[in-house]
Amino acid sequence: MAKARWHHMLMESQRHALKAVDEWNCSSGNYSDFLTHMHKAWHYLLHAEFYKDKIKYHYTDPKTGKYQLIDGEPKAWDLERCLRQRYPNSADPVRLNAELFVALRNKVEHRYEHGLKIVTGGKAQALVMNYEQELVSHFGIAYSLAERLRFPVSLQALTAEGREQIRMAAAKLPKPTRDLVAKFEAAIDPAVRDDVKYDYRVRLVPIIGSKTDADLAINFVRLDELSDDERRIMVEAGRQGTVIVRDRHVEVADKDKLLPRQVAWQVEALVPFEFHVQPEHTEMWRRLGVRPPTSSADPYETDARYCVYNETFKSYAYTPAWVSRIVKEIGTAAKYRAFFGKEPRMKVTPLPRQVNASPDMNEGTQNSKTA
């Protein structure tokens, strides 16, 4: 029985993805070839999806509605147009990651390939992993490339001399190329830039200890499977470039974190009206999506900029940034009314204590108090 057309498109997509990864991993590989093959891999993948889902993916003449033709064939959407169709949210990290590489594909200069490969390494890793996720989620595990892809070994990342060479190579990138990446990321929300779907950064920590039958040479750790303390250590290490040493004991606590009542006190000190845990604070974290409901199956689904979950005490703690966000959202009476749909309860300013001018009056006051 003949295979469906989308199947053949998918096979071509996989072929390009494998060639792209081979180019990346090979010591004599070509970075521009990696970009070209991953571009084609994504392009064929999305065309296969659209064809299977009966989505028309060809350009039409806006006046006649007929297909635009190239050499007698309908002109298919380019990758950028496909990405907009598949990921309509312009802030989607998968879409932004792929769009960055579309831009880089047209900007690569051969003599700077090595430096650009270093600078975009985490993003390239995310590009391939996003491709695998899209492939499997839409067509099933039978089409996964996981068994045919391997984790590369890099001597540069394992020695101090190699790390210095990496730094120097990245520093030699021409200004237009550096500016392309910088300007692209300047328009992206910091939370999206830190998303592993946009930039997948890996930290290698040697496993020291007795080996078990379940051990692999490389173990991948998912942040959402770690405890709150473990996750904070790993994320902070990734940002600062620090190394976790196995024989060093690190104490981790919710330093600078605030309980709900502390948040309410700090906010109330900065606004001209009363602010309480109930109902104002609770309503704000609910409406702004800062943390999940108390009954949530996954209590760790917080906005880490503003809130973290403490596994030990089964409670949520908030950051000073959350106080600033609250004040920004409802810091004036007008903003309060717009957010909550009601009038704020203004704080009562105590009258200044009166100082009596007459000694007789002071005496009388004193006598009245003791009476």
mmCIF file of N, CA, C and O in Angstrom, residues 237-305:
data_model
loop_
_atom_site.group_PDB
_atom_site.id
_atom_site.type_symbol
_atom_site.label_atom_id
_atom_site.label_comp_id
_atom_site.label_asym_id
_atom_site.label_seq_id
_atom_site.Cartn_x
_atom_site.Cartn_y
_atom_site.Cartn_z
ATOM 1 N N ALA A 237 23.228 28.313 39.054
ATOM 2 C CA ALA A 237 24.526 27.879 38.534
ATOM 3 C C ALA A 237 24.606 28.124 37.046
ATOM 4 O O ALA A 237 25.635 28.541 36.506
ATOM 5 N N GLY A 238 23.511 27.870 36.337
ATOM 6 C CA GLY A 238 23.498 28.084 34.893
ATOM 7 C C GLY A 238 23.651 29.544 34.532
ATOM 8 O O GLY A 238 24.301 29.895 33.549
ATOM 9 N N ARG A 239 23.094 30.432 35.340
ATOM 10 C CA ARG A 239 23.172 31.861 35.036
ATOM 11 C C ARG A 239 24.556 32.425 35.330
ATOM 12 O O ARG A 239 25.080 33.251 34.603
ATOM 13 N N GLN A 240 25.144 31.974 36.438
ATOM 14 C CA GLN A 240 26.399 32.565 36.887
ATOM 15 C C GLN A 240 27.626 31.832 36.356
ATOM 16 O O GLN A 240 28.739 32.321 36.485
ATOM 17 N N GLY A 241 27.434 30.659 35.759
ATOM 18 C CA GLY A 241 28.566 29.907 35.255
ATOM 19 C C GLY A 241 29.365 29.241 36.356
ATOM 20 O O GLY A 241 30.527 28.920 36.194
ATOM 21 N N THR A 242 28.752 29.023 37.522
ATOM 22 C CA THR A 242 29.452 28.386 38.620
ATOM 23 C C THR A 242 29.402 26.873 38.485
ATOM 24 O O THR A 242 28.586 26.329 37.757
ATOM 25 N N VAL A 243 30.288 26.218 39.196
ATOM 26 C CA VAL A 243 30.378 24.759 39.158
ATOM 27 C C VAL A 243 29.935 24.211 40.503
ATOM 28 O O VAL A 243 30.332 24.706 41.548
ATOM 29 N N ILE A 244 29.110 23.192 40.484
ATOM 30 C CA ILE A 244 28.664 22.564 41.712
ATOM 31 C C ILE A 244 29.662 21.478 42.079
ATOM 32 O O ILE A 244 29.845 20.522 41.338
ATOM 33 N N VAL A 245 30.322 21.612 43.217
ATOM 34 C CA VAL A 245 31.317 20.642 43.659
ATOM 35 C C VAL A 245 30.651 19.670 44.628
ATOM 36 O O VAL A 245 29.953 20.089 45.556
ATOM 37 N N ARG A 246 30.878 18.400 44.432
ATOM 38 C CA ARG A 246 30.113 17.392 45.169
ATOM 39 C C ARG A 246 30.388 17.389 46.674
ATOM 40 O O ARG A 246 29.532 17.036 47.458
ATOM 41 N N ASP A 247 31.601 17.778 47.106
ATOM 42 C CA ASP A 247 31.909 17.678 48.527
ATOM 43 C C ASP A 247 31.720 19.001 49.256
ATOM 44 O O ASP A 247 32.169 19.173 50.371
ATOM 45 N N ARG A 248 31.059 19.948 48.608
ATOM 46 C CA ARG A 248 30.771 21.218 49.273
ATOM 47 C C ARG A 248 29.312 21.213 49.695
ATOM 48 O O ARG A 248 28.415 20.955 48.899
ATOM 49 N N HIS A 249 29.037 21.537 50.949
ATOM 50 C CA HIS A 249 27.671 21.565 51.442
ATOM 51 C C HIS A 249 27.119 22.975 51.273
ATOM 52 O O HIS A 249 27.662 23.940 51.809
ATOM 53 N N VAL A 250 26.062 23.079 50.517
ATOM 54 C CA VAL A 250 25.478 24.385 50.223
ATOM 55 C C VAL A 250 24.154 24.504 50.955
ATOM 56 O O VAL A 250 23.260 23.681 50.773
ATOM 57 N N GLU A 251 24.032 25.518 51.801
ATOM 58 C CA GLU A 251 22.781 25.739 52.498
ATOM 59 C C GLU A 251 21.916 26.656 51.641
ATOM 60 O O GLU A 251 22.343 27.720 51.204
ATOM 61 N N VAL A 252 20.703 26.220 51.425
ATOM 62 C CA VAL A 252 19.790 26.999 50.593
ATOM 63 C C VAL A 252 18.527 27.285 51.389
ATOM 64 O O VAL A 252 17.937 26.392 51.983
ATOM 65 N N ALA A 253 18.145 28.512 51.434
ATOM 66 C CA ALA A 253 16.906 28.895 52.112
ATOM 67 C C ALA A 253 16.190 29.917 51.254
ATOM 68 O O ALA A 253 16.752 30.435 50.298
ATOM 69 N N ASP A 254 14.953 30.210 51.624
ATOM 70 C CA ASP A 254 14.177 31.182 50.858
ATOM 71 C C ASP A 254 14.570 32.590 51.273
ATOM 72 O O ASP A 254 13.769 33.364 51.803
ATOM 73 N N LYS A 255 15.848 32.905 51.015
ATOM 74 C CA LYS A 255 16.361 34.213 51.383
ATOM 75 C C LYS A 255 15.645 35.299 50.583
ATOM 76 O O LYS A 255 15.424 35.170 49.384
ATOM 77 N N ASP A 256 15.295 36.379 51.298
ATOM 78 C CA ASP A 256 14.634 37.541 50.693
ATOM 79 C C ASP A 256 13.226 37.232 50.200
ATOM 80 O O ASP A 256 12.624 38.058 49.509
ATOM 81 N N LYS A 257 12.688 36.066 50.512
ATOM 82 C CA LYS A 257 11.321 35.738 50.105
ATOM 83 C C LYS A 257 10.349 36.216 51.174
ATOM 84 O O LYS A 257 10.693 36.321 52.362
ATOM 85 N N LEU A 258 9.127 36.492 50.764
ATOM 86 C CA LEU A 258 8.140 37.099 51.645
ATOM 87 C C LEU A 258 6.903 36.223 51.769
ATOM 88 O O LEU A 258 6.456 35.626 50.777
ATOM 89 N N LEU A 259 6.356 36.167 52.978
ATOM 90 C CA LEU A 259 5.061 35.531 53.177
ATOM 91 C C LEU A 259 3.969 36.484 52.712
ATOM 92 O O LEU A 259 4.194 37.704 52.594
ATOM 93 N N PRO A 260 2.765 35.981 52.459
ATOM 94 C CA PRO A 260 1.688 36.858 51.968
ATOM 95 C C PRO A 260 1.451 38.084 52.844
ATOM 96 O O PRO A 260 1.266 39.192 52.336
ATOM 97 N N ARG A 261 1.448 37.895 54.174
ATOM 98 C CA ARG A 261 1.193 39.047 55.045
ATOM 99 C C ARG A 261 2.316 40.077 54.955
ATOM 100 O O ARG A 261 2.077 41.287 55.087
ATOM 101 N N GLN A 262 3.563 39.606 54.736
ATOM 102 C CA GLN A 262 4.678 40.539 54.572
ATOM 103 C C GLN A 262 4.547 41.316 53.273
ATOM 104 O O GLN A 262 4.885 42.501 53.201
ATOM 105 N N VAL A 263 4.081 40.641 52.229
ATOM 106 C CA VAL A 263 3.814 41.329 50.966
ATOM 107 C C VAL A 263 2.783 42.425 51.188
ATOM 108 O O VAL A 263 2.953 43.572 50.744
ATOM 109 N N ALA A 264 1.710 42.080 51.888
ATOM 110 C CA ALA A 264 0.643 43.054 52.131
ATOM 111 C C ALA A 264 1.154 44.252 52.915
ATOM 112 O O ALA A 264 0.818 45.407 52.604
ATOM 113 N N TRP A 265 1.984 43.999 53.942
ATOM 114 C CA TRP A 265 2.536 45.112 54.732
ATOM 115 C C TRP A 265 3.397 46.026 53.864
ATOM 116 O O TRP A 265 3.291 47.254 53.950
ATOM 117 N N GLN A 266 4.262 45.438 53.047
ATOM 118 C CA GLN A 266 5.155 46.245 52.222
ATOM 119 C C GLN A 266 4.390 47.044 51.173
ATOM 120 O O GLN A 266 4.717 48.200 50.895
ATOM 121 N N VAL A 267 3.383 46.426 50.579
ATOM 122 C CA VAL A 267 2.583 47.141 49.579
ATOM 123 C C VAL A 267 1.847 48.295 50.235
ATOM 124 O O VAL A 267 1.830 49.428 49.717
ATOM 125 N N GLU A 268 1.230 48.026 51.379
ATOM 126 C CA GLU A 268 0.446 49.069 52.053
ATOM 127 C C GLU A 268 1.314 50.256 52.448
ATOM 128 O O GLU A 268 0.857 51.399 52.464
ATOM 129 N N ALA A 269 2.588 50.000 52.731
ATOM 130 C CA ALA A 269 3.498 51.092 53.080
ATOM 131 C C ALA A 269 3.822 51.969 51.875
ATOM 132 O O ALA A 269 4.285 53.103 52.035
ATOM 133 N N LEU A 270 3.556 51.474 50.663
ATOM 134 C CA LEU A 270 3.909 52.208 49.445
ATOM 135 C C LEU A 270 2.717 52.827 48.726
ATOM 136 O O LEU A 270 2.904 53.529 47.731
ATOM 137 N N VAL A 271 1.506 52.548 49.202
ATOM 138 C CA VAL A 271 0.310 53.076 48.536
ATOM 139 C C VAL A 271 -0.522 53.869 49.537
ATOM 140 O O VAL A 271 -0.369 53.696 50.756
ATOM 141 N N PRO A 272 -1.423 54.728 49.057
ATOM 142 C CA PRO A 272 -2.194 55.587 49.974
ATOM 143 C C PRO A 272 -3.451 54.928 50.534
ATOM 144 O O PRO A 272 -4.254 55.600 51.170
ATOM 145 N N PHE A 273 -3.638 53.650 50.280
ATOM 146 C CA PHE A 273 -4.841 52.968 50.758
ATOM 147 C C PHE A 273 -4.469 51.644 51.412
ATOM 148 O O PHE A 273 -3.313 51.203 51.368
ATOM 149 N N GLU A 274 -5.457 51.011 52.030
ATOM 150 C CA GLU A 274 -5.212 49.740 52.700
ATOM 151 C C GLU A 274 -5.051 48.610 51.682
ATOM 152 O O GLU A 274 -5.679 48.613 50.614
ATOM 153 N N PHE A 275 -4.206 47.650 52.011
ATOM 154 C CA PHE A 275 -3.996 46.490 51.154
ATOM 155 C C PHE A 275 -3.838 45.271 52.054
ATOM 156 O O PHE A 275 -2.993 45.252 52.950
ATOM 157 N N HIS A 276 -4.661 44.248 51.809
ATOM 158 C CA HIS A 276 -4.697 43.093 52.687
ATOM 159 C C HIS A 276 -4.446 41.808 51.891
ATOM 160 O O HIS A 276 -4.566 41.763 50.663
ATOM 161 N N VAL A 277 -4.113 40.754 52.635
ATOM 162 C CA VAL A 277 -3.941 39.446 52.007
ATOM 163 C C VAL A 277 -5.245 39.005 51.372
ATOM 164 O O VAL A 277 -5.278 38.505 50.231
ATOM 165 N N GLN A 278 -6.342 39.170 52.126
ATOM 166 C CA GLN A 278 -7.670 38.877 51.603
ATOM 167 C C GLN A 278 -8.494 40.154 51.576
ATOM 168 O O GLN A 278 -8.578 40.862 52.592
ATOM 169 N N PRO A 279 -9.082 40.510 50.452
ATOM 170 C CA PRO A 279 -9.073 39.722 49.216
ATOM 171 C C PRO A 279 -8.031 40.174 48.188
ATOM 172 O O PRO A 279 -7.790 39.497 47.210
ATOM 173 N N GLU A 280 -7.390 41.346 48.411
ATOM 174 C CA GLU A 280 -6.604 41.959 47.338
ATOM 175 C C GLU A 280 -5.449 41.081 46.850
ATOM 176 O O GLU A 280 -5.303 40.832 45.653
ATOM 177 N N HIS A 281 -4.594 40.644 47.790
ATOM 178 C CA HIS A 281 -3.409 39.894 47.366
ATOM 179 C C HIS A 281 -3.789 38.588 46.669
ATOM 180 O O HIS A 281 -3.245 38.254 45.614
ATOM 181 N N THR A 282 -4.728 37.876 47.238
ATOM 182 C CA THR A 282 -5.152 36.599 46.644
ATOM 183 C C THR A 282 -5.713 36.806 45.248
ATOM 184 O O THR A 282 -5.406 36.057 44.306
ATOM 185 N N GLU A 283 -6.537 37.837 45.093
ATOM 186 C CA GLU A 283 -7.116 38.092 43.773
ATOM 187 C C GLU A 283 -6.044 38.476 42.758
ATOM 188 O O GLU A 283 -6.122 38.091 41.582
ATOM 189 N N MET A 284 -5.008 39.172 43.201
ATOM 190 C CA MET A 284 -3.973 39.600 42.263
ATOM 191 C C MET A 284 -3.146 38.427 41.757
ATOM 192 O O MET A 284 -2.867 38.316 40.574
ATOM 193 N N TRP A 285 -2.718 37.506 42.670
ATOM 194 C CA TRP A 285 -1.916 36.393 42.156
ATOM 195 C C TRP A 285 -2.748 35.467 41.274
ATOM 196 O O TRP A 285 -2.231 34.834 40.363
ATOM 197 N N ARG A 286 -4.040 35.391 41.548
ATOM 198 C CA ARG A 286 -4.897 34.566 40.694
ATOM 199 C C ARG A 286 -5.028 35.173 39.296
ATOM 200 O O ARG A 286 -4.827 34.503 38.286
ATOM 201 N N ARG A 287 -5.345 36.446 39.252
ATOM 202 C CA ARG A 287 -5.602 37.084 37.952
ATOM 203 C C ARG A 287 -4.336 37.276 37.135
ATOM 204 O O ARG A 287 -4.380 37.263 35.899
ATOM 205 N N LEU A 288 -3.190 37.448 37.786
ATOM 206 C CA LEU A 288 -1.934 37.649 37.066
ATOM 207 C C LEU A 288 -1.164 36.347 36.846
ATOM 208 O O LEU A 288 -0.072 36.354 36.284
ATOM 209 N N GLY A 289 -1.729 35.226 37.277
ATOM 210 C CA GLY A 289 -1.124 33.926 37.000
ATOM 211 C C GLY A 289 0.228 33.710 37.647
ATOM 212 O O GLY A 289 1.091 33.041 37.088
ATOM 213 N N VAL A 290 0.406 34.258 38.849
ATOM 214 C CA VAL A 290 1.705 34.171 39.522
ATOM 215 C C VAL A 290 1.949 32.775 40.100
ATOM 216 O O VAL A 290 3.083 32.309 40.140
ATOM 217 N N ARG A 291 0.889 32.103 40.530
ATOM 218 C CA ARG A 291 1.020 30.762 41.097
ATOM 219 C C ARG A 291 -0.270 29.988 40.827
ATOM 220 O O ARG A 291 -1.323 30.584 40.538
ATOM 221 N N PRO A 292 -0.212 28.674 40.907
ATOM 222 C CA PRO A 292 -1.414 27.881 40.658
ATOM 223 C C PRO A 292 -2.343 27.897 41.872
ATOM 224 O O PRO A 292 -1.929 28.278 42.973
ATOM 225 N N PRO A 293 -3.569 27.442 41.697
ATOM 226 C CA PRO A 293 -4.484 27.352 42.843
ATOM 227 C C PRO A 293 -3.951 26.376 43.895
ATOM 228 O O PRO A 293 -3.118 25.516 43.596
ATOM 229 N N THR A 294 -4.450 26.488 45.101
ATOM 230 C CA THR A 294 -3.983 25.638 46.193
ATOM 231 C C THR A 294 -4.187 24.159 45.891
ATOM 232 O O THR A 294 -3.387 23.308 46.289
ATOM 233 N N SER A 295 -5.227 23.830 45.156
ATOM 234 C CA SER A 295 -5.542 22.429 44.848
ATOM 235 C C SER A 295 -4.827 21.908 43.606
ATOM 236 O O SER A 295 -5.107 20.798 43.154
ATOM 237 N N SER A 296 -3.908 22.686 43.048
ATOM 238 C CA SER A 296 -3.236 22.289 41.801
ATOM 239 C C SER A 296 -2.434 21.006 41.970
ATOM 240 O O SER A 296 -1.798 20.782 43.000
ATOM 241 N N ALA A 297 -2.443 20.181 40.914
ATOM 242 C CA ALA A 297 -1.661 18.939 40.929
ATOM 243 C C ALA A 297 -0.169 19.225 40.820
ATOM 244 O O ALA A 297 0.662 18.398 41.195
ATOM 245 N N ASP A 298 0.189 20.384 40.271
ATOM 246 C CA ASP A 298 1.598 20.754 40.134
ATOM 247 C C ASP A 298 1.825 22.112 40.783
ATOM 248 O O ASP A 298 1.712 23.147 40.126
ATOM 249 N N PRO A 299 2.142 22.143 42.070
ATOM 250 C CA PRO A 299 2.308 23.417 42.774
ATOM 251 C C PRO A 299 3.519 24.214 42.314
ATOM 252 O O PRO A 299 3.655 25.382 42.650
ATOM 253 N N TYR A 300 4.428 23.591 41.531
ATOM 254 C CA TYR A 300 5.636 24.282 41.094
ATOM 255 C C TYR A 300 5.394 25.174 39.876
ATOM 256 O O TYR A 300 6.306 25.869 39.433
ATOM 257 N N GLU A 301 4.197 25.156 39.329
ATOM 258 C CA GLU A 301 3.911 25.959 38.143
ATOM 259 C C GLU A 301 3.722 27.422 38.522
ATOM 260 O O GLU A 301 2.635 27.987 38.375
ATOM 261 N N THR A 302 4.772 28.033 39.015
ATOM 262 C CA THR A 302 4.716 29.435 39.413
ATOM 263 C C THR A 302 5.467 30.292 38.404
ATOM 264 O O THR A 302 6.230 29.789 37.591
ATOM 265 N N ASP A 303 5.225 31.586 38.470
ATOM 266 C CA ASP A 303 6.061 32.539 37.746
ATOM 267 C C ASP A 303 7.237 32.833 38.669
ATOM 268 O O ASP A 303 7.105 33.566 39.653
ATOM 269 N N ALA A 304 8.389 32.231 38.377
ATOM 270 C CA ALA A 304 9.533 32.272 39.289
ATOM 271 C C ALA A 304 10.039 33.686 39.550
ATOM 272 O O ALA A 304 10.789 33.908 40.502
ATOM 273 N N ARG A 305 9.663 34.643 38.712
ATOM 274 C CA ARG A 305 10.073 36.020 38.966
ATOM 275 C C ARG A 305 9.411 36.564 40.230
ATOM 276 O O ARG A 305 9.948 37.454 40.894
#
